[in-house]
mmCIF file of C-alpha atoms in Angstrom:
data_model
loop_
_atom_site.group_PDB
_atom_site.id
_atom_site.type_symbol
_atom_site.label_atom_id
_atom_site.label_comp_id
_atom_site.label_asym_id
_atom_site.label_seq_id
_atom_site.Cartn_x
_atom_site.Cartn_y
_atom_site.Cartn_z
ATOM 1 C CA ALA A 1 -0.018 -0.122 -0.058
ATOM 2 C CA HIS A 2 1.091 3.579 -0.721
ATOM 3 C CA ALA A 3 -0.094 6.788 0.618
ATOM 4 C CA LEU A 4 0.318 10.540 -0.020
ATOM 5 C CA PHE A 5 -0.048 12.318 3.127
ATOM 6 C CA ALA A 6 -0.291 15.854 4.349
ATOM 7 C CA CYS A 7 -2.289 17.185 7.523
ATOM 8 C CA ALA A 8 -2.885 20.444 9.419
ATOM 9 C CA ALA A 9 -0.841 21.184 12.423
ATOM 10 C CA ASP A 10 -3.910 20.454 14.736
ATOM 11 C CA LYS A 11 -4.548 16.861 13.546
ATOM 12 C CA ASP A 12 -3.779 13.521 15.423
ATOM 13 C CA VAL A 13 -0.541 12.856 13.425
ATOM 14 C CA GLU A 14 0.266 9.868 15.542
ATOM 15 C CA ALA A 15 -3.105 8.033 14.812
ATOM 16 C CA MET A 16 -2.581 8.955 11.190
ATOM 17 C CA ALA A 17 1.031 7.739 10.805
ATOM 18 C CA GLY A 18 -0.109 4.460 11.852
ATOM 19 C CA ILE A 19 -2.360 3.932 8.577
ATOM 20 C CA VAL A 20 0.136 4.968 6.081
ATOM 21 C CA MET A 21 2.953 2.859 4.494
ATOM 22 C CA PRO A 22 5.034 3.796 2.685
ATOM 23 C CA ALA A 23 4.485 7.610 3.026
ATOM 24 C CA PHE A 24 5.142 10.692 1.087
ATOM 25 C CA VAL A 25 4.982 13.600 3.781
ATOM 26 C CA ALA A 26 4.503 17.151 3.262
ATOM 27 C CA GLU A 27 6.726 19.580 5.361
ATOM 28 C CA GLN A 28 5.717 19.140 8.979
ATOM 29 C CA ALA A 29 6.662 20.559 12.407
ATOM 30 C CA ALA A 30 9.463 18.820 13.883
ATOM 31 C CA GLU A 31 7.416 16.960 16.413
ATOM 32 C CA ALA A 32 5.032 15.660 13.808
ATOM 33 C CA ARG A 33 7.851 14.491 11.628
ATOM 34 C CA ARG A 34 9.458 12.689 14.332
ATOM 35 C CA VAL A 35 6.311 10.597 14.753
ATOM 36 C CA PHE A 36 6.353 9.666 11.083
ATOM 37 C CA GLU A 37 9.871 8.768 11.256
ATOM 38 C CA ASN A 38 9.535 6.709 14.238
ATOM 39 C CA VAL A 39 6.458 4.713 12.900
ATOM 40 C CA ALA A 40 8.269 4.218 9.474
ATOM 41 C CA GLU A 41 11.566 2.879 10.975
ATOM 42 C CA GLY A 42 9.511 0.517 13.346
ATOM 43 C CA ARG A 43 7.570 -0.771 10.301
ATOM 44 C CA SER A 44 10.741 -0.779 8.103
ATOM 45 C CA VAL A 45 8.881 1.003 5.372
ATOM 46 C CA PRO A 46 10.248 3.939 3.262
ATOM 47 C CA LEU A 47 9.285 7.573 4.290
ATOM 48 C CA PHE A 48 10.004 10.383 1.960
ATOM 49 C CA SER A 49 9.698 13.934 3.414
ATOM 50 C CA MET A 50 9.382 16.968 0.987
ATOM 51 C CA GLU A 51 11.930 18.764 3.209
ATOM 52 C CA ASP A 52 14.425 16.516 1.935
ATOM 53 C CA ALA A 53 12.963 15.772 -1.652
ATOM 54 C CA ILE A 54 12.333 19.518 -2.641
ATOM 55 C CA ARG A 55 15.498 21.160 -3.988
ATOM 56 C CA SER A 56 13.957 24.428 -4.793
ATOM 57 C CA ILE A 57 10.506 25.988 -5.837
ATOM 58 C CA GLU A 58 10.006 29.190 -7.623
ATOM 59 C CA ALA A 59 6.389 30.330 -7.810
ATOM 60 C CA VAL A 60 4.624 33.435 -9.090
ATOM 61 C CA SER A 61 0.895 34.088 -8.164
ATOM 62 C CA THR A 62 -1.425 35.684 -10.654
ATOM 63 C CA THR A 63 -5.142 35.806 -11.001
ATOM 64 C CA ARG A 64 -4.968 33.178 -13.687
ATOM 65 C CA GLY A 65 -3.028 30.760 -11.582
ATOM 66 C CA LEU A 66 0.297 29.917 -9.874
ATOM 67 C CA ASP A 67 3.360 29.643 -12.320
ATOM 68 C CA ALA A 68 5.689 27.213 -10.555
ATOM 69 C CA THR A 69 9.025 25.708 -11.229
ATOM 70 C CA ILE A 70 9.781 22.644 -9.051
ATOM 71 C CA SER A 71 13.164 20.887 -8.852
ATOM 72 C CA PHE A 72 13.959 17.857 -6.692
ATOM 73 C CA ASN A 73 16.815 16.128 -4.924
ATOM 74 C CA ARG A 74 17.975 12.670 -5.751
ATOM 75 C CA LEU A 75 17.279 10.646 -2.603
ATOM 76 C CA ALA A 76 18.238 7.130 -1.908
ATOM 77 C CA SER A 77 15.451 4.891 -3.228
ATOM 78 C CA GLY A 78 13.481 7.959 -4.217
ATOM 79 C CA PRO A 79 12.149 8.666 -7.832
ATOM 80 C CA VAL A 80 14.451 10.410 -10.362
ATOM 81 C CA PHE A 81 13.099 13.330 -12.355
ATOM 82 C CA ALA A 82 14.860 14.007 -15.914
ATOM 83 C CA ARG A 83 14.137 17.661 -15.409
ATOM 84 C CA PRO A 84 12.515 20.456 -13.183
ATOM 85 C CA LEU A 85 8.844 20.614 -13.581
ATOM 86 C CA SER A 86 7.235 23.849 -14.879
ATOM 87 C CA VAL A 87 3.562 24.228 -14.637
ATOM 88 C CA ARG A 88 0.670 26.869 -14.181
ATOM 89 C CA LEU A 89 -1.505 25.606 -11.326
ATOM 90 C CA ARG A 90 -5.134 26.857 -11.359
ATOM 91 C CA MET A 91 -4.890 27.649 -7.653
ATOM 92 C CA PRO A 92 -3.027 30.763 -7.169
ATOM 93 C CA ASN A 93 -2.028 30.464 -3.340
ATOM 94 C CA ALA A 94 1.522 29.781 -2.860
ATOM 95 C CA ILE A 95 1.178 26.796 -0.966
ATOM 96 C CA GLN A 96 -0.128 25.050 -4.074
ATOM 97 C CA ALA A 97 3.225 24.705 -5.410
ATOM 98 C CA ARG A 98 4.468 22.591 -2.587
ATOM 99 C CA ASN A 99 1.203 20.415 -2.610
ATOM 100 C CA ALA A 100 1.918 19.987 -6.349
ATOM 101 C CA ALA A 101 5.518 18.848 -5.530
ATOM 102 C CA LEU A 102 4.306 16.365 -3.105
ATOM 103 C CA ALA A 103 1.794 14.962 -5.614
ATOM 104 C CA ALA A 104 4.197 14.812 -8.233
ATOM 105 C CA TYR A 105 6.947 13.230 -6.140
ATOM 106 C CA ALA A 106 4.521 10.512 -5.165
ATOM 107 C CA ALA A 107 3.336 9.885 -8.633
ATOM 108 C CA LYS A 108 6.796 9.534 -9.967
ATOM 109 C CA TYR A 109 7.611 7.061 -7.264
ATOM 110 C CA LEU A 110 4.797 4.950 -7.948
ATOM 111 C CA LEU A 111 4.882 5.293 -11.699
ATOM 112 C CA PRO A 112 8.560 5.473 -12.534
ATOM 113 C CA ASP A 113 7.906 5.509 -16.311
ATOM 114 C CA ILE A 114 5.747 8.513 -16.228
ATOM 115 C CA ASP A 115 7.328 11.167 -17.964
ATOM 116 C CA GLU A 116 7.571 14.906 -16.719
ATOM 117 C CA ASP A 117 5.182 16.182 -19.482
ATOM 118 C CA ALA A 118 2.444 13.961 -18.223
ATOM 119 C CA ILE A 119 2.992 15.054 -14.758
ATOM 120 C CA GLU A 120 2.812 18.761 -15.648
ATOM 121 C CA LEU A 121 -0.439 18.267 -17.358
ATOM 122 C CA GLY A 122 -2.189 16.491 -14.482
ATOM 123 C CA LEU A 123 -1.103 19.131 -12.277
ATOM 124 C CA SER A 124 -2.269 21.987 -14.674
ATOM 125 C CA ARG A 125 -5.718 20.334 -14.742
ATOM 126 C CA ALA A 126 -6.073 19.834 -10.907
ATOM 127 C CA TRP A 127 -8.432 22.209 -9.090
ATOM 128 C CA LEU A 128 -10.217 22.321 -5.775
ATOM 129 C CA PRO A 129 -13.366 24.349 -5.058
ATOM 130 C CA GLY A 130 -12.895 26.727 -2.237
ATOM 131 C CA ARG A 131 -9.101 26.859 -2.447
ATOM 132 C CA PHE A 132 -8.338 30.578 -3.414
ATOM 133 C CA GLU A 133 -11.282 30.171 -5.868
ATOM 134 C CA ILE A 134 -11.921 33.500 -7.723
ATOM 135 C CA LEU A 135 -15.416 34.105 -8.603
ATOM 136 C CA PRO A 136 -16.001 35.870 -12.089
ATOM 137 C CA THR A 137 -17.507 38.831 -10.549
ATOM 138 C CA GLU A 138 -16.641 42.611 -10.554
ATOM 139 C CA PRO A 139 -15.010 43.332 -8.096
ATOM 140 C CA PRO A 140 -13.631 39.957 -7.475
ATOM 141 C CA ILE A 141 -14.793 37.735 -4.795
ATOM 142 C CA VAL A 142 -12.240 35.052 -3.567
ATOM 143 C CA LEU A 143 -13.292 32.024 -1.769
ATOM 144 C CA ASP A 144 -10.761 30.287 0.552
ATOM 145 C CA GLY A 145 -11.441 27.719 3.253
ATOM 146 C CA ALA A 146 -8.301 28.454 5.100
ATOM 147 C CA HIS A 147 -8.960 27.467 8.679
ATOM 148 C CA THR A 148 -5.287 27.350 10.281
ATOM 149 C CA VAL A 149 -2.943 29.941 11.248
ATOM 150 C CA ARG A 150 -0.512 28.919 8.495
ATOM 151 C CA SER A 151 -2.970 28.535 5.734
ATOM 152 C CA LEU A 152 -4.885 31.845 6.521
ATOM 153 C CA THR A 153 -1.359 33.665 6.597
ATOM 154 C CA LEU A 154 -0.461 32.325 3.236
ATOM 155 C CA THR A 155 -4.010 33.093 1.792
ATOM 156 C CA ALA A 156 -3.728 36.634 3.166
ATOM 157 C CA GLN A 157 -0.485 37.071 1.611
ATOM 158 C CA THR A 158 -1.709 35.839 -1.891
ATOM 159 C CA PHE A 159 -4.664 37.845 -1.701
ATOM 160 C CA THR A 160 -2.842 41.114 -1.003
ATOM 161 C CA ALA A 161 -0.382 40.504 -3.569
ATOM 162 C CA LEU A 162 -2.985 39.795 -6.269
ATOM 163 C CA PHE A 163 -5.153 42.590 -5.060
ATOM 164 C CA PRO A 164 -3.325 45.474 -3.416
ATOM 165 C CA GLY A 165 -4.955 48.382 -1.842
ATOM 166 C CA HIS A 166 -8.288 48.570 -0.198
ATOM 167 C CA ALA A 167 -10.370 45.250 0.299
ATOM 168 C CA HIS A 168 -12.963 43.713 2.630
ATOM 169 C CA ALA A 169 -12.989 40.378 4.387
ATOM 170 C CA LEU A 170 -15.785 37.966 5.692
ATOM 171 C CA PHE A 171 -14.345 35.779 8.380
ATOM 172 C CA ALA A 172 -15.639 33.120 10.360
ATOM 173 C CA CYS A 173 -14.025 29.946 12.083
ATOM 174 C CA ALA A 174 -14.928 27.071 14.186
ATOM 175 C CA ALA A 175 -14.849 27.071 17.851
ATOM 176 C CA ASP A 176 -11.469 25.095 18.232
ATOM 177 C CA LYS A 177 -9.450 27.357 16.092
ATOM 178 C CA ASP A 178 -6.780 29.836 17.236
ATOM 179 C CA VAL A 179 -9.015 32.940 16.551
ATOM 180 C CA GLU A 180 -6.635 35.327 18.540
ATOM 181 C CA ALA A 181 -3.870 34.536 16.073
ATOM 182 C CA MET A 182 -6.170 34.782 12.997
ATOM 183 C CA ALA A 183 -7.418 38.219 14.139
ATOM 184 C CA GLY A 184 -3.839 39.409 13.859
ATOM 185 C CA ILE A 185 -3.718 38.190 10.320
ATOM 186 C CA VAL A 186 -6.988 39.323 9.067
ATOM 187 C CA MET A 187 -7.423 42.752 10.727
ATOM 188 C CA PRO A 188 -4.208 44.576 9.558
ATOM 189 C CA ALA A 189 -4.633 43.055 6.055
ATOM 190 C CA PHE A 190 -8.242 44.454 5.245
ATOM 191 C CA GLY A 191 -10.058 47.874 5.414
ATOM 192 C CA LYS A 192 -13.074 46.246 6.537
ATOM 193 C CA VAL A 193 -13.751 42.982 8.297
ATOM 194 C CA THR A 194 -17.247 41.353 9.028
ATOM 195 C CA LEU A 195 -17.490 38.412 11.634
ATOM 196 C CA THR A 196 -20.110 35.872 11.351
ATOM 197 C CA ARG A 197 -20.739 32.221 12.059
ATOM 198 C CA PRO A 198 -19.314 29.447 9.585
ATOM 199 C CA GLY A 199 -22.653 28.331 8.965
ATOM 200 C CA ASP A 200 -25.155 26.035 11.031
ATOM 201 C CA LYS A 201 -23.405 22.660 10.904
ATOM 202 C CA LYS A 202 -20.109 23.879 12.638
ATOM 203 C CA SER A 203 -19.866 25.054 16.156
ATOM 204 C CA SER A 204 -18.277 28.413 16.708
ATOM 205 C CA ASP A 205 -17.800 30.879 19.699
ATOM 206 C CA MET A 206 -18.776 34.174 18.551
ATOM 207 C CA GLU A 207 -18.031 35.633 21.979
ATOM 208 C CA ARG A 208 -14.472 34.593 21.899
ATOM 209 C CA ALA A 209 -13.890 35.812 18.074
ATOM 210 C CA VAL A 210 -15.532 39.225 18.658
ATOM 211 C CA ALA A 211 -13.329 39.777 21.714
ATOM 212 C CA ALA A 212 -10.213 38.762 19.811
ATOM 213 C CA PHE A 213 -10.957 40.857 16.723
ATOM 214 C CA SER A 214 -12.146 43.860 18.937
ATOM 215 C CA ALA A 215 -8.813 43.734 20.773
ATOM 216 C CA ARG A 216 -6.758 44.489 17.587
ATOM 217 C CA PRO A 217 -6.009 48.152 17.317
ATOM 218 C CA GLU A 218 -7.051 48.040 13.688
ATOM 219 C CA SER A 219 -10.399 47.377 14.802
ATOM 220 C CA ALA A 220 -11.309 50.942 15.556
ATOM 221 C CA GLY A 221 -13.289 53.386 13.170
ATOM 222 C CA GLY A 222 -15.751 51.207 12.129
ATOM 223 C CA ARG A 223 -13.441 48.515 10.382
ATOM 224 C CA LEU A 224 -15.079 45.692 12.331
ATOM 225 C CA SER A 225 -18.714 44.689 12.160
ATOM 226 C CA VAL A 226 -20.408 41.757 13.334
ATOM 227 C CA GLU A 227 -23.376 39.822 11.821
ATOM 228 C CA GLU A 228 -23.948 36.448 13.426
ATOM 229 C CA ARG A 229 -26.632 35.349 10.839
ATOM 230 C CA PHE A 230 -24.240 33.921 8.161
ATOM 231 C CA ALA A 231 -26.606 34.266 5.188
ATOM 232 C CA GLU A 232 -27.177 37.901 5.898
ATOM 233 C CA ALA A 233 -23.458 38.493 6.548
ATOM 234 C CA ILE A 234 -22.588 37.004 3.110
ATOM 235 C CA LEU A 235 -25.097 39.108 1.203
ATOM 236 C CA ARG A 236 -24.235 42.245 3.149
ATOM 237 C CA SER A 237 -20.510 41.715 2.777
ATOM 238 C CA VAL A 238 -20.785 41.159 -1.057
ATOM 239 C CA ALA A 239 -23.018 44.246 -1.423
ATOM 240 C CA GLU A 240 -20.577 46.399 0.620
ATOM 241 C CA ALA A 241 -17.717 45.407 -1.353
ATOM 242 C CA LYS A 242 -19.513 46.062 -4.518
ATOM 243 C CA ALA A 243 -20.715 49.454 -3.347
ATOM 244 C CA ALA A 244 -16.940 50.303 -2.363
ATOM 245 C CA GLY A 245 -15.650 48.793 -5.564
ATOM 246 C CA VAL A 246 -13.134 46.651 -3.813
ATOM 247 C CA PRO A 247 -12.462 42.994 -3.726
ATOM 248 C CA LEU A 248 -13.712 40.691 -0.931
ATOM 249 C CA LEU A 249 -12.111 37.562 0.635
ATOM 250 C CA ILE A 250 -14.392 35.036 2.400
ATOM 251 C CA THR A 251 -12.362 32.805 4.306
ATOM 252 C CA GLY A 252 -11.941 31.171 7.658
ATOM 253 C CA SER A 253 -13.767 27.979 7.200
ATOM 254 C CA PHE A 254 -14.917 25.533 4.451
ATOM 255 C CA TYR A 255 -18.221 25.535 5.994
ATOM 256 C CA LEU A 256 -18.610 29.354 5.496
ATOM 257 C CA VAL A 257 -17.298 29.023 1.935
ATOM 258 C CA THR A 258 -19.915 26.344 1.010
ATOM 259 C CA GLU A 259 -22.603 28.504 2.341
ATOM 260 C CA ALA A 260 -21.280 31.493 0.147
ATOM 261 C CA LYS A 261 -21.069 29.401 -2.873
ATOM 262 C CA ARG A 262 -24.618 28.263 -2.192
ATOM 263 C CA ILE A 263 -26.175 31.588 -1.617
ATOM 264 C CA LEU A 264 -24.267 33.478 -4.352
ATOM 265 C CA SER A 265 -24.603 30.648 -6.818
ATOM 266 C CA PRO A 266 -22.591 32.348 -9.590
ATOM 267 C CA PRO A 267 -23.532 31.084 -13.083
ATOM 268 C CA THR A 268 -20.017 30.259 -13.935
ATOM 269 C CA ALA A 269 -17.619 30.001 -11.282
ATOM 270 C CA ASN A 270 -15.124 28.483 -13.803
ATOM 271 C CA PRO A 271 -11.931 26.791 -12.734
ATOM 272 C CA ASP A 272 -10.377 27.363 -16.103
ATOM 273 C CA PRO A 273 -7.702 30.188 -15.753
ATOM 274 C CA GLU A 274 -7.824 31.039 -19.374
ATOM 275 C CA THR A 275 -11.362 32.105 -19.149
ATOM 276 C CA ARG A 276 -11.207 34.266 -16.154
ATOM 277 C CA GLY A 277 -11.697 38.080 -16.372
ATOM 278 C CA PRO A 278 -9.117 40.703 -15.656
ATOM 279 C CA SER A 279 -7.828 41.299 -12.035
ATOM 280 C CA ARG A 280 -8.860 44.090 -10.113
ATOM 281 C CA SER A 281 -7.043 46.237 -7.738
ATOM 282 C CA ALA A 282 -8.060 49.338 -5.632
#
């Protein structure tokens, strides 16, 4: 059996490690990596960490995708690439280059005869809804289910790089998230932030979220608003961003993103980067 594995920092990696053999593991915190290494050694199975496998990644985000060049080291018992991979990924968030490297490395290991052209083609067609999904609206609406501190940091960085200037954000997260740290990411990056619940299927702690965001100095001057009714919050945030002529990021939870997609129901949320409209900055 083989497994391609990556997980967020708040997951039970020890339990997960026991079910994968051999494993291709994304970059992990030191403690998490030791768990995988110990399990792999105990079972005498190979473990390939992308921290060792990746030689370099060059990536540039655009509204049409992420242009990435990925090269690999030659590891003992690892796959051998004839050349670096060069591909435009449909998801422009910078972390997707590392996800693509992980997938490519596993594919080359499992299918040694597959050539780089085929891997690049497969990667260029990969797409996940709710992962920096840019809706075909004007101004742009971006949906991203980032729900950890690290993923939210990368999403905010990508968003501000693609859409510099004034922007709005609608944020919600589950009760078990580090909302204090997340507030420190969102509030400085957006001119107006609306807090809501992530839907009616995931528990949230609005009191804690409001306290965390209100404690930020950037929350003064009307930059922070609260609307617990998520449907109303989605519609109001979209209307306010449109009236202001600025892009909107909806983030913090895949549950919120799912509700936004359901409510907004864009006629063509097209994942094909060649059919997207021009970027918008304010």
